[in-house]
């Protein structure tokens, strides 16, 4: 199937790598090792691999659904469930993306307030960043993809983690396989939220030239995400004891304290500021997908809806008052993300498969 959108709006299949990896590798990596380690301890790295393998299966399911129907999820919902029920499901995704954008923006502002400017007003930084997001999203899908591609250079910061090598305790990794399968699965569930983002494929599919050829790039992106998270978790295990990790808010930022340069006194300030390269691509994609879904569902222009959604995200960010609210919001969204990935997508895959088989029988 060829892409449904005009050629000047589409992107090459290999850029799906940047899209999927940008969506998956957000600021959640900062504290992703804390909760899973409570279940799987030194074997948490096994859960990281398990979670990565599960997402390869989910990506495979997503492409089977999209390839069979030849369009995006918005139209598939209407085709499967009708105008009202399908519209209701699309509305759930719109709300989910707006909530995801609000949480990430509030997390970044909290990092800035804790590490850089304690007296900075939440609404002020939120306003500036949302104006930047408006400029990017209004530029169109190709501009967002360009930002996603540019954000890949953030991986250079991983090299800074090598400064911690002198403090590694390799005994922290032993004994291996000391936890039950149930404990490993519980840790795998906790790791789901940092991995979410592959559902964006449902919405960008028609903007990819020869979309079937992009599947291998989506799998490669998930592989690189798994590898990145494996490094993050292994470095946390080698550097901190379990008791220390439970007292850390963002262990990955703490690691930057070990970095020393003669020309930069506090490298952790660089690490905290650089989180903007993690959140801007995700927030832009979430607002683009939600505004596009609304445009298809209702007779309104995407540029008309976008400012309204930006205001909603701004209100959402302003209502998340502090750490407790952020954590409650995060737990709620991680639950929604878990069931969306491991319940709704398999349901859609089976539903589409049965529907196709029934159609052939008739």
mmCIF file of C-alpha atoms in Angstrom:
data_model
loop_
_atom_site.group_PDB
_atom_site.id
_atom_site.type_symbol
_atom_site.label_atom_id
_atom_site.label_comp_id
_atom_site.label_asym_id
_atom_site.label_seq_id
_atom_site.Cartn_x
_atom_site.Cartn_y
_atom_site.Cartn_z
ATOM 1 C CA UNK A 1 0.000 0.000 0.000
ATOM 2 C CA UNK A 2 1.244 3.509 -0.729
ATOM 3 C CA UNK A 3 1.000 6.278 1.842
ATOM 4 C CA UNK A 4 -2.385 8.019 1.842
ATOM 5 C CA UNK A 5 -0.975 11.464 2.485
ATOM 6 C CA UNK A 6 0.503 13.656 -0.218
ATOM 7 C CA UNK A 7 4.159 12.867 -0.920
ATOM 8 C CA UNK A 8 5.358 16.261 0.316
ATOM 9 C CA UNK A 9 3.966 15.479 3.768
ATOM 10 C CA UNK A 10 5.525 12.024 4.092
ATOM 11 C CA UNK A 11 8.887 10.856 5.415
ATOM 12 C CA UNK A 12 11.258 8.050 4.477
ATOM 13 C CA UNK A 13 10.806 4.659 6.215
ATOM 14 C CA UNK A 14 14.163 4.855 8.033
ATOM 15 C CA UNK A 15 12.987 7.951 9.949
ATOM 16 C CA UNK A 16 10.551 5.703 11.834
ATOM 17 C CA UNK A 17 13.635 4.773 13.864
ATOM 18 C CA UNK A 18 13.892 8.366 15.157
ATOM 19 C CA UNK A 19 10.132 8.567 15.759
ATOM 20 C CA UNK A 20 9.787 5.364 17.782
ATOM 21 C CA UNK A 21 13.012 5.789 19.730
ATOM 22 C CA UNK A 22 12.168 9.403 20.605
ATOM 23 C CA UNK A 23 8.732 8.372 21.878
ATOM 24 C CA UNK A 24 10.106 5.466 23.922
ATOM 25 C CA UNK A 25 13.189 7.090 25.409
ATOM 26 C CA UNK A 26 11.697 9.944 27.442
ATOM 27 C CA UNK A 27 12.542 11.431 30.818
ATOM 28 C CA UNK A 28 11.134 8.340 32.526
ATOM 29 C CA UNK A 29 14.622 6.823 32.255
ATOM 30 C CA UNK A 30 15.731 9.136 35.089
ATOM 31 C CA UNK A 31 14.043 7.038 37.766
ATOM 32 C CA UNK A 32 13.071 3.881 35.864
ATOM 33 C CA UNK A 33 15.381 1.645 37.923
ATOM 34 C CA UNK A 34 13.947 2.434 41.383
ATOM 35 C CA UNK A 35 10.644 0.498 41.453
ATOM 36 C CA UNK A 36 11.658 -2.545 39.334
ATOM 37 C CA UNK A 37 14.686 -3.104 41.574
ATOM 38 C CA UNK A 38 12.327 -3.457 44.547
ATOM 39 C CA UNK A 39 10.905 -6.584 42.856
ATOM 40 C CA UNK A 40 13.813 -8.076 40.913
ATOM 41 C CA UNK A 41 16.835 -6.596 42.706
ATOM 42 C CA UNK A 42 20.114 -7.337 40.943
ATOM 43 C CA UNK A 43 18.195 -9.314 38.268
ATOM 44 C CA UNK A 44 16.339 -6.228 37.028
ATOM 45 C CA UNK A 45 18.434 -6.233 33.857
ATOM 46 C CA UNK A 46 16.655 -9.499 32.899
ATOM 47 C CA UNK A 47 13.288 -7.720 33.181
ATOM 48 C CA UNK A 48 14.588 -4.949 30.896
ATOM 49 C CA UNK A 49 15.306 -7.566 28.207
ATOM 50 C CA UNK A 50 11.925 -9.277 28.773
ATOM 51 C CA UNK A 51 10.118 -5.965 28.423
ATOM 52 C CA UNK A 52 12.032 -5.172 25.224
ATOM 53 C CA UNK A 53 11.072 -8.562 23.735
ATOM 54 C CA UNK A 54 7.404 -8.014 24.626
ATOM 55 C CA UNK A 55 7.452 -4.680 22.787
ATOM 56 C CA UNK A 56 8.899 -6.354 19.695
ATOM 57 C CA UNK A 57 5.771 -8.545 19.688
ATOM 58 C CA UNK A 58 3.550 -5.474 20.159
ATOM 59 C CA UNK A 59 5.242 -3.696 17.230
ATOM 60 C CA UNK A 60 4.675 -6.803 15.116
ATOM 61 C CA UNK A 61 0.967 -6.768 16.042
ATOM 62 C CA UNK A 62 0.663 -3.039 15.263
ATOM 63 C CA UNK A 63 2.087 -3.502 11.778
ATOM 64 C CA UNK A 64 -0.166 -6.517 11.078
ATOM 65 C CA UNK A 65 -3.216 -4.391 11.975
ATOM 66 C CA UNK A 66 -2.053 -1.390 9.944
ATOM 67 C CA UNK A 67 -0.851 -3.372 6.899
ATOM 68 C CA UNK A 68 -4.106 -5.319 6.668
ATOM 69 C CA UNK A 69 -6.255 -2.178 6.800
ATOM 70 C CA UNK A 70 -3.967 0.228 4.960
ATOM 71 C CA UNK A 71 -4.823 3.264 7.068
ATOM 72 C CA UNK A 72 -4.318 4.762 10.534
ATOM 73 C CA UNK A 73 -6.051 3.848 13.789
ATOM 74 C CA UNK A 74 -8.482 6.760 13.616
ATOM 75 C CA UNK A 75 -10.084 5.381 10.458
ATOM 76 C CA UNK A 76 -9.747 1.770 11.663
ATOM 77 C CA UNK A 77 -11.799 2.620 14.772
ATOM 78 C CA UNK A 78 -14.559 4.057 12.593
ATOM 79 C CA UNK A 79 -14.401 1.050 10.276
ATOM 80 C CA UNK A 80 -14.553 -1.524 13.088
ATOM 81 C CA UNK A 81 -16.862 0.077 15.633
ATOM 82 C CA UNK A 82 -18.866 2.724 13.771
ATOM 83 C CA UNK A 83 -18.981 6.485 14.067
ATOM 84 C CA UNK A 84 -19.905 6.860 17.753
ATOM 85 C CA UNK A 85 -18.082 3.949 19.406
ATOM 86 C CA UNK A 86 -15.074 4.459 17.142
ATOM 87 C CA UNK A 87 -15.139 8.171 17.878
ATOM 88 C CA UNK A 88 -15.234 7.395 21.597
ATOM 89 C CA UNK A 89 -12.106 5.248 21.302
ATOM 90 C CA UNK A 90 -10.355 7.987 19.344
ATOM 91 C CA UNK A 91 -11.334 10.438 22.073
ATOM 92 C CA UNK A 92 -9.654 8.184 24.691
ATOM 93 C CA UNK A 93 -6.422 8.306 22.710
ATOM 94 C CA UNK A 94 -6.679 12.098 22.393
ATOM 95 C CA UNK A 95 -7.044 12.472 26.179
ATOM 96 C CA UNK A 96 -4.240 9.966 26.763
ATOM 97 C CA UNK A 97 -1.812 11.919 24.562
ATOM 98 C CA UNK A 98 -2.717 15.217 26.233
ATOM 99 C CA UNK A 99 -2.194 13.680 29.686
ATOM 100 C CA UNK A 100 1.134 12.213 28.571
ATOM 101 C CA UNK A 101 2.297 15.620 27.307
ATOM 102 C CA UNK A 102 1.188 17.297 30.557
ATOM 103 C CA UNK A 103 3.055 14.786 32.732
ATOM 104 C CA UNK A 104 6.307 15.033 30.779
ATOM 105 C CA UNK A 105 6.237 18.821 30.779
ATOM 106 C CA UNK A 106 5.564 18.916 34.530
ATOM 107 C CA UNK A 107 8.382 16.411 35.151
ATOM 108 C CA UNK A 108 10.865 18.578 33.254
ATOM 109 C CA UNK A 109 9.770 21.713 35.108
ATOM 110 C CA UNK A 110 10.158 19.868 38.415
ATOM 111 C CA UNK A 111 13.718 18.869 37.440
ATOM 112 C CA UNK A 112 14.555 22.486 36.612
ATOM 113 C CA UNK A 113 13.032 23.669 39.885
ATOM 114 C CA UNK A 114 14.918 21.092 41.979
ATOM 115 C CA UNK A 115 18.322 21.291 40.272
ATOM 116 C CA UNK A 116 18.567 24.785 38.793
ATOM 117 C CA UNK A 117 16.004 27.436 39.767
ATOM 118 C CA UNK A 118 13.982 26.602 42.923
ATOM 119 C CA UNK A 119 11.946 29.821 42.726
ATOM 120 C CA UNK A 120 10.990 29.478 39.060
ATOM 121 C CA UNK A 121 7.206 29.636 38.565
ATOM 122 C CA UNK A 122 5.716 26.553 36.922
ATOM 123 C CA UNK A 123 3.399 28.544 34.668
ATOM 124 C CA UNK A 124 6.239 30.697 33.329
ATOM 125 C CA UNK A 125 8.431 27.859 32.040
ATOM 126 C CA UNK A 126 5.349 25.932 30.856
ATOM 127 C CA UNK A 127 4.275 28.946 28.766
ATOM 128 C CA UNK A 128 7.687 29.305 27.117
ATOM 129 C CA UNK A 129 8.017 25.606 26.319
ATOM 130 C CA UNK A 130 4.469 25.316 24.978
ATOM 131 C CA UNK A 131 5.114 28.257 22.640
ATOM 132 C CA UNK A 132 8.144 26.355 21.351
ATOM 133 C CA UNK A 133 6.003 23.229 20.906
ATOM 134 C CA UNK A 134 3.392 25.264 19.017
ATOM 135 C CA UNK A 135 6.066 26.534 16.637
ATOM 136 C CA UNK A 136 7.277 22.969 15.987
ATOM 137 C CA UNK A 137 3.853 21.328 15.586
ATOM 138 C CA UNK A 138 2.522 24.154 13.416
ATOM 139 C CA UNK A 139 5.465 23.484 11.088
ATOM 140 C CA UNK A 140 3.990 20.106 10.233
ATOM 141 C CA UNK A 141 4.823 16.447 10.659
ATOM 142 C CA UNK A 142 8.148 16.617 8.788
ATOM 143 C CA UNK A 143 9.414 19.339 11.135
ATOM 144 C CA UNK A 144 8.528 17.166 14.151
ATOM 145 C CA UNK A 145 10.408 14.245 12.614
ATOM 146 C CA UNK A 146 13.399 16.535 12.112
ATOM 147 C CA UNK A 147 13.323 17.457 15.813
ATOM 148 C CA UNK A 148 13.114 13.738 16.709
ATOM 149 C CA UNK A 149 16.154 13.031 14.519
ATOM 150 C CA UNK A 150 18.114 15.933 15.993
ATOM 151 C CA UNK A 151 17.291 14.751 19.531
ATOM 152 C CA UNK A 152 19.184 11.491 18.867
ATOM 153 C CA UNK A 153 22.402 13.415 19.564
ATOM 154 C CA UNK A 154 21.391 13.413 23.237
ATOM 155 C CA UNK A 155 22.925 9.947 23.446
ATOM 156 C CA UNK A 156 26.329 11.639 23.576
ATOM 157 C CA UNK A 157 25.512 12.311 27.247
ATOM 158 C CA UNK A 158 25.691 8.573 27.898
ATOM 159 C CA UNK A 159 29.466 8.900 27.467
ATOM 160 C CA UNK A 160 29.441 10.997 30.641
ATOM 161 C CA UNK A 161 28.384 7.886 32.549
ATOM 162 C CA UNK A 162 31.847 6.432 31.927
ATOM 163 C CA UNK A 163 33.128 8.830 34.610
ATOM 164 C CA UNK A 164 31.346 6.660 37.181
ATOM 165 C CA UNK A 165 33.238 3.501 36.151
ATOM 166 C CA UNK A 166 35.803 3.903 38.926
ATOM 167 C CA UNK A 167 33.017 3.584 41.541
ATOM 168 C CA UNK A 168 31.426 0.403 40.174
ATOM 169 C CA UNK A 169 30.799 -2.504 42.556
ATOM 170 C CA UNK A 170 30.472 -5.616 40.400
ATOM 171 C CA UNK A 171 29.475 -7.671 43.434
ATOM 172 C CA UNK A 172 26.131 -5.836 43.269
ATOM 173 C CA UNK A 173 25.184 -8.011 40.254
ATOM 174 C CA UNK A 174 25.537 -11.315 42.071
ATOM 175 C CA UNK A 175 24.012 -13.767 42.611
ATOM 176 C CA UNK A 176 22.456 -13.955 39.127
ATOM 177 C CA UNK A 177 18.941 -15.411 38.659
ATOM 178 C CA UNK A 178 18.214 -15.128 42.371
ATOM 179 C CA UNK A 179 14.583 -14.042 41.881
ATOM 180 C CA UNK A 180 11.436 -15.926 40.931
ATOM 181 C CA UNK A 181 9.668 -15.615 37.574
ATOM 182 C CA UNK A 182 6.807 -13.787 39.287
ATOM 183 C CA UNK A 183 9.211 -11.175 40.708
ATOM 184 C CA UNK A 184 10.813 -10.714 37.287
ATOM 185 C CA UNK A 185 7.387 -10.241 35.699
ATOM 186 C CA UNK A 186 6.388 -7.699 38.353
ATOM 187 C CA UNK A 187 9.552 -5.751 37.563
ATOM 188 C CA UNK A 188 8.788 -6.079 33.841
ATOM 189 C CA UNK A 189 5.356 -4.541 34.422
ATOM 190 C CA UNK A 190 6.930 -1.588 36.246
ATOM 191 C CA UNK A 191 9.264 -1.069 33.288
ATOM 192 C CA UNK A 192 6.390 -0.824 30.802
ATOM 193 C CA UNK A 193 5.821 2.915 31.193
ATOM 194 C CA UNK A 194 9.305 4.005 30.049
ATOM 195 C CA UNK A 195 8.833 1.835 26.935
ATOM 196 C CA UNK A 196 5.415 3.188 25.887
ATOM 197 C CA UNK A 197 5.306 5.269 22.727
ATOM 198 C CA UNK A 198 5.098 2.608 20.031
ATOM 199 C CA UNK A 199 1.342 3.282 19.865
ATOM 200 C CA UNK A 200 2.277 6.462 17.946
ATOM 201 C CA UNK A 201 2.830 4.168 14.934
ATOM 202 C CA UNK A 202 -0.965 3.908 14.682
ATOM 203 C CA UNK A 203 -1.131 7.639 13.911
ATOM 204 C CA UNK A 204 1.967 8.248 11.748
ATOM 205 C CA UNK A 205 1.494 5.216 9.484
ATOM 206 C CA UNK A 206 -0.060 7.105 6.561
ATOM 207 C CA UNK A 207 2.730 9.704 6.680
ATOM 208 C CA UNK A 208 5.413 7.116 5.854
ATOM 209 C CA UNK A 209 6.491 6.386 2.294
ATOM 210 C CA UNK A 210 6.067 2.664 1.667
ATOM 211 C CA UNK A 211 5.042 2.117 5.320
ATOM 212 C CA UNK A 212 5.446 -1.673 5.216
ATOM 213 C CA UNK A 213 9.189 -1.180 4.746
ATOM 214 C CA UNK A 214 9.392 0.852 7.945
ATOM 215 C CA UNK A 215 8.694 -2.112 10.253
ATOM 216 C CA UNK A 216 12.356 -3.143 10.506
ATOM 217 C CA UNK A 217 13.256 0.417 11.581
ATOM 218 C CA UNK A 218 10.601 0.328 14.311
ATOM 219 C CA UNK A 219 12.063 -2.949 15.607
ATOM 220 C CA UNK A 220 15.585 -1.496 15.431
ATOM 221 C CA UNK A 221 14.416 1.537 17.439
ATOM 222 C CA UNK A 222 12.930 -0.745 20.101
ATOM 223 C CA UNK A 223 16.187 -2.731 20.186
ATOM 224 C CA UNK A 224 18.242 0.447 20.696
ATOM 225 C CA UNK A 225 15.814 1.581 23.420
ATOM 226 C CA UNK A 226 16.218 -1.776 25.173
ATOM 227 C CA UNK A 227 20.001 -1.512 24.890
ATOM 228 C CA UNK A 228 19.926 2.049 26.282
ATOM 229 C CA UNK A 229 17.711 1.036 29.211
ATOM 230 C CA UNK A 230 19.945 -1.973 29.847
ATOM 231 C CA UNK A 231 22.938 0.381 30.187
ATOM 232 C CA UNK A 232 20.953 2.707 32.468
ATOM 233 C CA UNK A 233 19.846 -0.112 34.788
ATOM 234 C CA UNK A 234 23.234 -1.879 34.834
ATOM 235 C CA UNK A 235 25.021 1.379 35.683
ATOM 236 C CA UNK A 236 22.508 1.985 38.504
ATOM 237 C CA UNK A 237 23.034 -1.523 39.881
ATOM 238 C CA UNK A 238 26.818 -1.199 39.718
ATOM 239 C CA UNK A 239 26.905 2.253 41.274
ATOM 240 C CA UNK A 240 24.236 2.140 44.008
ATOM 241 C CA UNK A 241 23.170 -0.327 46.644
ATOM 242 C CA UNK A 242 19.436 -1.068 46.853
ATOM 243 C CA UNK A 243 19.112 1.072 49.997
ATOM 244 C CA UNK A 244 20.743 4.025 48.258
ATOM 245 C CA UNK A 245 18.521 3.719 45.180
ATOM 246 C CA UNK A 246 15.357 3.855 47.272
ATOM 247 C CA UNK A 247 16.429 7.278 48.606
ATOM 248 C CA UNK A 248 17.274 8.730 45.182
ATOM 249 C CA UNK A 249 14.685 10.754 43.286
ATOM 250 C CA UNK A 250 16.482 10.718 39.928
ATOM 251 C CA UNK A 251 19.493 8.369 40.068
ATOM 252 C CA UNK A 252 20.543 9.199 36.511
ATOM 253 C CA UNK A 253 20.965 12.869 37.350
ATOM 254 C CA UNK A 254 22.921 11.962 40.490
ATOM 255 C CA UNK A 255 25.421 10.143 38.290
ATOM 256 C CA UNK A 256 26.317 13.429 36.613
ATOM 257 C CA UNK A 257 27.849 14.546 39.903
ATOM 258 C CA UNK A 258 30.690 12.137 39.210
ATOM 259 C CA UNK A 259 31.587 13.971 35.988
ATOM 260 C CA UNK A 260 34.476 16.405 36.377
ATOM 261 C CA UNK A 261 35.797 18.852 33.787
ATOM 262 C CA UNK A 262 38.190 21.736 34.417
ATOM 263 C CA UNK A 263 35.877 24.079 32.471
ATOM 264 C CA UNK A 264 32.508 22.921 33.949
ATOM 265 C CA UNK A 265 32.144 22.928 37.731
ATOM 266 C CA UNK A 266 28.632 21.421 38.001
ATOM 267 C CA UNK A 267 28.047 19.048 35.075
ATOM 268 C CA UNK A 268 24.738 17.915 36.596
ATOM 269 C CA UNK A 269 23.327 21.299 35.554
ATOM 270 C CA UNK A 270 24.085 20.344 31.943
ATOM 271 C CA UNK A 271 22.455 16.938 32.463
ATOM 272 C CA UNK A 272 19.317 18.494 33.976
ATOM 273 C CA UNK A 273 18.985 21.130 31.242
ATOM 274 C CA UNK A 274 19.562 18.554 28.502
ATOM 275 C CA UNK A 275 16.350 16.772 29.483
ATOM 276 C CA UNK A 276 14.588 19.215 27.195
ATOM 277 C CA UNK A 277 15.875 17.137 24.252
ATOM 278 C CA UNK A 278 14.032 14.143 25.726
ATOM 279 C CA UNK A 279 10.653 15.801 26.279
ATOM 280 C CA UNK A 280 10.159 18.229 23.357
ATOM 281 C CA UNK A 281 9.904 15.510 20.636
ATOM 282 C CA UNK A 282 7.395 13.500 22.698
ATOM 283 C CA UNK A 283 5.230 16.484 23.627
ATOM 284 C CA UNK A 284 5.247 17.643 19.987
ATOM 285 C CA UNK A 285 4.226 14.211 18.701
ATOM 286 C CA UNK A 286 1.482 13.861 21.338
ATOM 287 C CA UNK A 287 -0.028 17.243 20.448
ATOM 288 C CA UNK A 288 0.297 16.583 16.728
ATOM 289 C CA UNK A 289 -1.454 13.187 17.026
ATOM 290 C CA UNK A 290 -4.245 14.465 19.269
ATOM 291 C CA UNK A 291 -4.946 17.527 17.105
ATOM 292 C CA UNK A 292 -4.856 15.453 13.912
ATOM 293 C CA UNK A 293 -7.296 12.904 15.364
ATOM 294 C CA UNK A 294 -9.643 15.750 16.283
ATOM 295 C CA UNK A 295 -9.326 17.216 12.786
ATOM 296 C CA UNK A 296 -10.408 13.895 11.247
ATOM 297 C CA UNK A 297 -13.262 13.384 13.696
ATOM 298 C CA UNK A 298 -14.653 16.926 13.566
ATOM 299 C CA UNK A 299 -14.963 19.548 10.805
ATOM 300 C CA UNK A 300 -12.171 21.718 12.223
ATOM 301 C CA UNK A 301 -8.665 22.613 11.077
ATOM 302 C CA UNK A 302 -5.690 21.146 12.930
ATOM 303 C CA UNK A 303 -4.202 24.618 13.485
ATOM 304 C CA UNK A 304 -7.470 25.701 15.095
ATOM 305 C CA UNK A 305 -7.467 22.796 17.550
ATOM 306 C CA UNK A 306 -3.767 23.000 18.412
ATOM 307 C CA UNK A 307 -3.900 26.234 20.503
ATOM 308 C CA UNK A 308 -6.884 24.849 22.441
ATOM 309 C CA UNK A 309 -4.957 21.679 23.295
ATOM 310 C CA UNK A 310 -1.902 23.720 24.282
ATOM 311 C CA UNK A 311 -4.078 25.649 26.736
ATOM 312 C CA UNK A 312 -5.454 22.351 28.114
ATOM 313 C CA UNK A 313 -1.903 21.030 28.630
ATOM 314 C CA UNK A 314 -0.949 24.315 30.287
ATOM 315 C CA UNK A 315 -3.908 24.010 32.682
ATOM 316 C CA UNK A 316 -3.018 20.363 33.365
ATOM 317 C CA UNK A 317 0.604 21.259 34.149
ATOM 318 C CA UNK A 318 -0.491 24.096 36.438
ATOM 319 C CA UNK A 319 -2.843 21.782 38.363
ATOM 320 C CA UNK A 320 -0.059 19.277 39.147
ATOM 321 C CA UNK A 321 1.125 21.088 42.247
ATOM 322 C CA UNK A 322 4.097 19.107 43.565
ATOM 323 C CA UNK A 323 5.938 15.794 43.908
ATOM 324 C CA UNK A 324 2.954 13.907 45.373
ATOM 325 C CA UNK A 325 0.659 15.031 42.566
ATOM 326 C CA UNK A 326 3.308 14.161 39.962
ATOM 327 C CA UNK A 327 3.679 10.661 41.393
ATOM 328 C CA UNK A 328 -0.100 10.059 41.553
ATOM 329 C CA UNK A 329 -0.472 11.304 37.973
ATOM 330 C CA UNK A 330 2.435 9.156 36.846
ATOM 331 C CA UNK A 331 1.043 5.974 38.455
ATOM 332 C CA UNK A 332 -2.370 6.615 36.844
ATOM 333 C CA UNK A 333 -0.864 7.158 33.397
ATOM 334 C CA UNK A 334 1.439 4.141 33.689
ATOM 335 C CA UNK A 335 -1.609 1.948 34.426
ATOM 336 C CA UNK A 336 -3.446 3.338 31.397
ATOM 337 C CA UNK A 337 -0.341 2.842 29.238
ATOM 338 C CA UNK A 338 0.124 -0.739 30.439
ATOM 339 C CA UNK A 339 -3.417 -1.822 29.561
ATOM 340 C CA UNK A 340 -3.324 0.101 26.280
ATOM 341 C CA UNK A 341 -0.187 -1.762 25.222
ATOM 342 C CA UNK A 342 -0.772 -5.253 26.603
ATOM 343 C CA UNK A 343 -4.586 -5.467 26.495
ATOM 344 C CA UNK A 344 -5.984 -3.124 23.854
ATOM 345 C CA UNK A 345 -3.437 -3.722 21.078
ATOM 346 C CA UNK A 346 -3.625 -7.567 21.355
ATOM 347 C CA UNK A 347 -7.446 -7.222 21.425
ATOM 348 C CA UNK A 348 -7.372 -5.153 18.227
ATOM 349 C CA UNK A 349 -5.000 -7.631 16.622
ATOM 350 C CA UNK A 350 -7.278 -10.613 17.389
ATOM 351 C CA UNK A 351 -10.434 -8.677 16.503
ATOM 352 C CA UNK A 352 -8.979 -7.717 13.131
ATOM 353 C CA UNK A 353 -7.780 -11.283 12.525
ATOM 354 C CA UNK A 354 -11.209 -12.791 13.292
ATOM 355 C CA UNK A 355 -12.915 -10.101 11.224
ATOM 356 C CA UNK A 356 -10.654 -10.853 8.264
ATOM 357 C CA UNK A 357 -11.163 -14.646 8.557
ATOM 358 C CA UNK A 358 -14.946 -14.189 8.847
ATOM 359 C CA UNK A 359 -14.930 -11.966 5.758
ATOM 360 C CA UNK A 360 -13.085 -14.606 3.740
ATOM 361 C CA UNK A 361 -15.525 -17.295 4.911
ATOM 362 C CA UNK A 362 -18.519 -15.222 3.823
#
